[in-house]
Amino acid sequence: MKPEKRKSGMNPNQLNQLLTQASGGASSSTGTSSEEVRTVFTNSSDHQWRKTFRNNRTRTAKYTVFTFFPRSLYEQFRRVANVYFTLVAGLSLTDVSPVRPWTTFTPLAIVLGVSLVKEAIEDYKRHQADKKENGREVEVWSRSRREWKTVRWDQVHAGDILRVTRDQAFPADLVLLSSGTSDGVCYVETMNLDGETNLKLKKAIGATNDMDVTDFQGFNTAVQCDLPNPSLYTFTGNIHLLGAASTRGRSASDASVDEDGNSRRRSKPQYEIKTHPVSPESILLRGSSLKNTKVVYGVAVYTGHESKVMMNATEPPSKRSTLEKSIDSVIMFQFTLLFFMCVSGSVLSGFWHEYYGYQHWYLSLDDKPKEFTPEDKIKVMGLSFITSFILYGYLIPISLYVCVEMVKIVQAMVYIRQDREMYHEETDTAALARTSNLNEELGIIDTVLTDKTGTLTCNVMEFFKCSIKGKTYGTGVNEIEKANSLRKGIVIEEIMQDSQGRASKPVKGFSFHDDEISDLAWLKHKDAAEIRRFLQLLAVCHTVVPEGEPDEINYQAESPDEEALVLAAKELGFKCVKRNLNSLFVREVNAEGLEEEREYQILHVLEFTSARKRQSVIFRTPEGEIILGCKGADNVIYERLAQREGEIQESTQGHLDTYAQAGLRTLCISYRKLSDEVYAEFHKEWTEAKTALSDRDAKVEVVNDKIERELILVGATAIEDRLQDKVPACLEILANAGLRIWMLTGDKLETAVNIGYACSLLTDAMDVNTVQLNVGDKRLSARQTHEERSKIFTTQVTEQFAAMKERVMKRENLSALVIEGNALAYAITPENADSLIDICGSCASVICCRVSPRQKAQVTELVKLSGATTLAIGDGANDVGMIQAAHIGVGISGKEGMQAVMSSDFAIAQFKFLERLILLHGRISYKRLGRMVGYFFYKNIVLGLCLYFYNSQAFFSGQTLFDDFYLSCYNILFTSLPVLAVGIFDEDVKYKMVRKYPRVYEQGALRNEYFSFFPVRTMWVLNAFYAAIVNFLLVMMAYGYDADKENGKVTGLFSMGTCLYTTIVITVNIQIALILDHWTIFHHFAIWGSILVWFLFLIVYGSFDPAISQNVYQLFLTIVVPTTRYWLIIILVPLVAVLPDFLVRQLKHMMFPADHRILQELQVYHVPDDGAQVQSDLRNSRLSSLTLPSKGISKIRVKSLMSRRISEVPSPPATPPMSPQAEEFVVVQNPAAPSTSSGSN
């Protein structure tokens, strides 16, 4: 029925008064106050009312012309180092500064300038995108012109009626009024919202679907809905239509409104309000676009930044890597050291000036500035502190953040994104680092939490078997059954005999064959009536939309499971061919085997949710029967069954268990016949619940739960979801690398366990512990409250944990834990959480089954609280919480859309790529950055301490030993390239060696050998102190107290400073050469080129005008170069400075070699991998005592890679054990073999 038209539309006040009076008050009909809902009036020209809602202009840019500098600078100064250098730059403007101001301003300006330019470019792009988005056009109904007019998107207002044509995007969130078709449906693409490429079906409001252009002029309606919120998949609202009123009776609905907006009573009211619920399937979201439909009409309810897509446009959870947090702690150490140097220097300066200052006549303290009073040591200390604060500022690495960010970008954009081994050709998908901040965090993963469906499996569902009336149908053996059979020692040929007789023409999504059912054989079956009912329910109880001609039908399904069930019905004689707003048309075979098309009227769809775990469809058959068909998880369906036919229920349960053991996904199929009276009562209650604006979902669920009872079990389905390529091998390698693997799945326990065995999460050698609730516990009774039952269940879990804790902790065998979702709810309570973490910490694998999306996130948070570094990987919207909760989230671009990818930190196309992402990119990124950051602090400490040591000789007067330009260029020209070369190009062993011996990953993940507080960071600091002392003392001893023998002149301050600076540059560059594992042309260019640049700089800078070069004008060529002493010093001093570190490293490599050093020996000296001793040691979890023939010049003992197992992948063939006499091996120096670096950390 069309809504009543009027010559002119009512204004909002008129309609609002009528709506209020008809409902008896604002809250009586909705149960919600007007402050908790939004009311949108259509066709309104009241500009004052329109201003109550936000306009449709959107803005994603962070800055404007006026706010760019203050806001972007604020972002930069959130870094403590930038604040410090700004303070130093400001102090350098004072008279107490020991350096010229530009010396401190230049590096600060470069660092800030690079960051600000980057921000400006990125924000300019956002401004351009905003301009393009807001300037798009759409047609809006103009009530004044009585025609459609084209407006920009930013001119759309709430309440406007819009016309959107095919392939256009929706400019706001719309309520779909009409689709221009009789069935009232349209198709939308939501790629820009959730990344899903399959089209979504949307349905118009039934009462407005037959509207056309002529109806909009006097169209009066109000949409009441919840306030703007970011939930893309929920909408609670009602549409109130103004229609002709009934003349019977007098009630609140008899109210009418005159043209002036005054209400009055009429004996025969002209209008009444008719309310219809609006569900999410009638909402067209901004960001989606219209497809396969010519035109739709809708009313805007949420505009601009109040639209759902814009409310979701928030920054993802901020994640900082462990290394980044460690950098903060090291910088705090640097500040502490700086503060100590400043305080100690200022105190000593104050006392020296007070007691000894006037003894040094050349200081001319009598002619001192009036603000400097040597007798006032407090003032002297203060001035000295400020001077030292400026001078020793080079201790803090100002360019650290910029260099680290540059390296991370290269690692993410070049190494990860361009990795051809992580490219999936079938889907044309490359790996993607959605953030570069967490590359190195991949190198210290402790626990991997993974979804199953679509992550470990392909999410390509194949109908495989079924059970009908207590009998199982379907032959064949799937991959998981084959794997389990092999594990149990059953010969494959024996179990494959049942696979004969497959359909000759395979159908995607349908892998079923049974001689009793296939090819319409079921028509002659003794249980043909039950099989017909089973197929009828498969063909009707779904939300699948058929597309195309009946002979070439395609199905658009919300899930692969639903598509597989509809395909099964189609192949077995019930072909769903067409769907409209309220009907479904099925071509089904009759008793004679002839095909006929039948129309089923769809009355209600009770949607599937992860909480309900079931879906029901109420439909009317052509014969007039009202049937409720329900399919869902077995535990949910069984508790709703009528208490009869126990034998069928028991047989079906046995089949379900068998299917689950084969790793198949199971659903129970059931139904209930409804009488007209029962349905009428349900429809009334459901309509009331559906039109409620407060707690609508809860009220609807109460009504649904009431009708979904007394079900009759028809049978069950078994769907195969095959494992992805190389998943077992990937999981095995990750486990051998020391990672704990958690699988979180919604499948039942038996299915999860068998998939665990199939993908190598579980092995026969493991002690598998299972935690379940015992519903048969004698302590339970029907009279107990929920709280009392919860206490008993909590106690059950506590008791099970206590029983297995001692056994698991003994570690006699590898252990695994399997826990069901209902037990998990009580395991993560405060009473049991610690025990759960303790047990899981001793388990190699953990499987959580029957878990909800919320439980996935809770488990991830719990593992994080235990101190483990977590990685969560999934492919669907139900994995988003888990992905965002983990330290690192990895999304798989699969069949369930891109929600997981859009919420992730890294994205890959297949689970098998996770191995390479972690073991290659994660491990090497962490090692590179760890060494890079350690070296960064080392080189700055060396320079800062040399300045401090010289000032101790100058009684902390603040005199600098180096020219200002030397100091400014230290981090920019002479030491920056080697740092970047380490962070980008360094490599210890080839990835094939890491794959073969994955325990090497634990160097970073378990033992943190790359950036631990001790010994790594401590050794860097001690080495820096030693290098600074050696450089300063030896140069001072060589230069400081003797006159030059050739001309008799005393060595000048800046001559000695130039010599010392040269030794520092050479020392720190040689030091980085010692830690390299892999030499490339880039390393040679960076290290030796930086030293060469220093000498070229001396020549060029010394030739500048004295006003610029000042104290070092022509210094290098005329004074420094001619002296033999200089050349001896710059050769010998760096060697002495790095010699102890070199010897310590070599001694460590010989006596206590690190894991990667062992693999380097195997790789470089070509140790035969198939040698009996190697294989024996691998099986014995050791890589030790390997003997190489021939002459050797270095003899080293190789320690175990790990006290636990280390295995080669795949496992080597059996070989005799190695003799105990083979304790050591000799490494042969092959003249033709490439050389390794002299050291590594």
Short mmCIF file of C-alpha atoms in Angstrom, two decimals, residues 27 46 88 92 173 265 279 325 358 390 394 454 466 495 533 643 654 667 673 739 887 974 995-996 1028 1056 1101:
data_model
loop_
_atom_site.label_atom_id
_atom_site.label_comp_id
_atom_site.label_asym_id
_atom_site.label_seq_id
_atom_site.Cartn_x
_atom_site.Cartn_y
_atom_site.Cartn_z
CA SER A 27 8.48 7.26 24.96
CA ASP A 46 12.60 23.91 7.60
CA VAL A 88 69.90 23.20 23.57
CA SER A 92 73.14 28.21 22.20
CA ASP A 173 23.59 6.45 5.15
CA ARG A 265 -10.09 16.12 17.85
CA SER A 279 16.47 -3.43 9.88
CA LYS A 325 60.32 0.93 24.13
CA TYR A 358 93.25 33.59 39.94
CA ILE A 390 74.96 22.41 25.35
CA TYR A 394 75.97 15.24 21.13
CA GLY A 454 39.93 -19.44 6.17
CA CYS A 466 25.11 -36.14 5.44
CA ILE A 495 40.84 -46.67 3.21
CA ARG A 533 12.03 -32.88 3.77
CA GLN A 643 11.82 -35.31 23.48
CA GLY A 654 27.21 -40.72 16.50
CA LEU A 667 25.33 -28.66 11.15
CA LYS A 673 5.30 -27.19 11.98
CA LEU A 739 56.92 -20.62 19.03
CA HIS A 887 51.15 -7.24 19.78
CA PHE A 974 80.59 10.69 8.84
CA ARG A 995 64.38 -23.04 7.58
CA LYS A 996 66.53 -26.09 8.12
CA ALA A 1028 86.66 7.06 24.30
CA MET A 1056 95.01 17.97 18.26
CA TYR A 1101 86.10 23.03 4.59
#
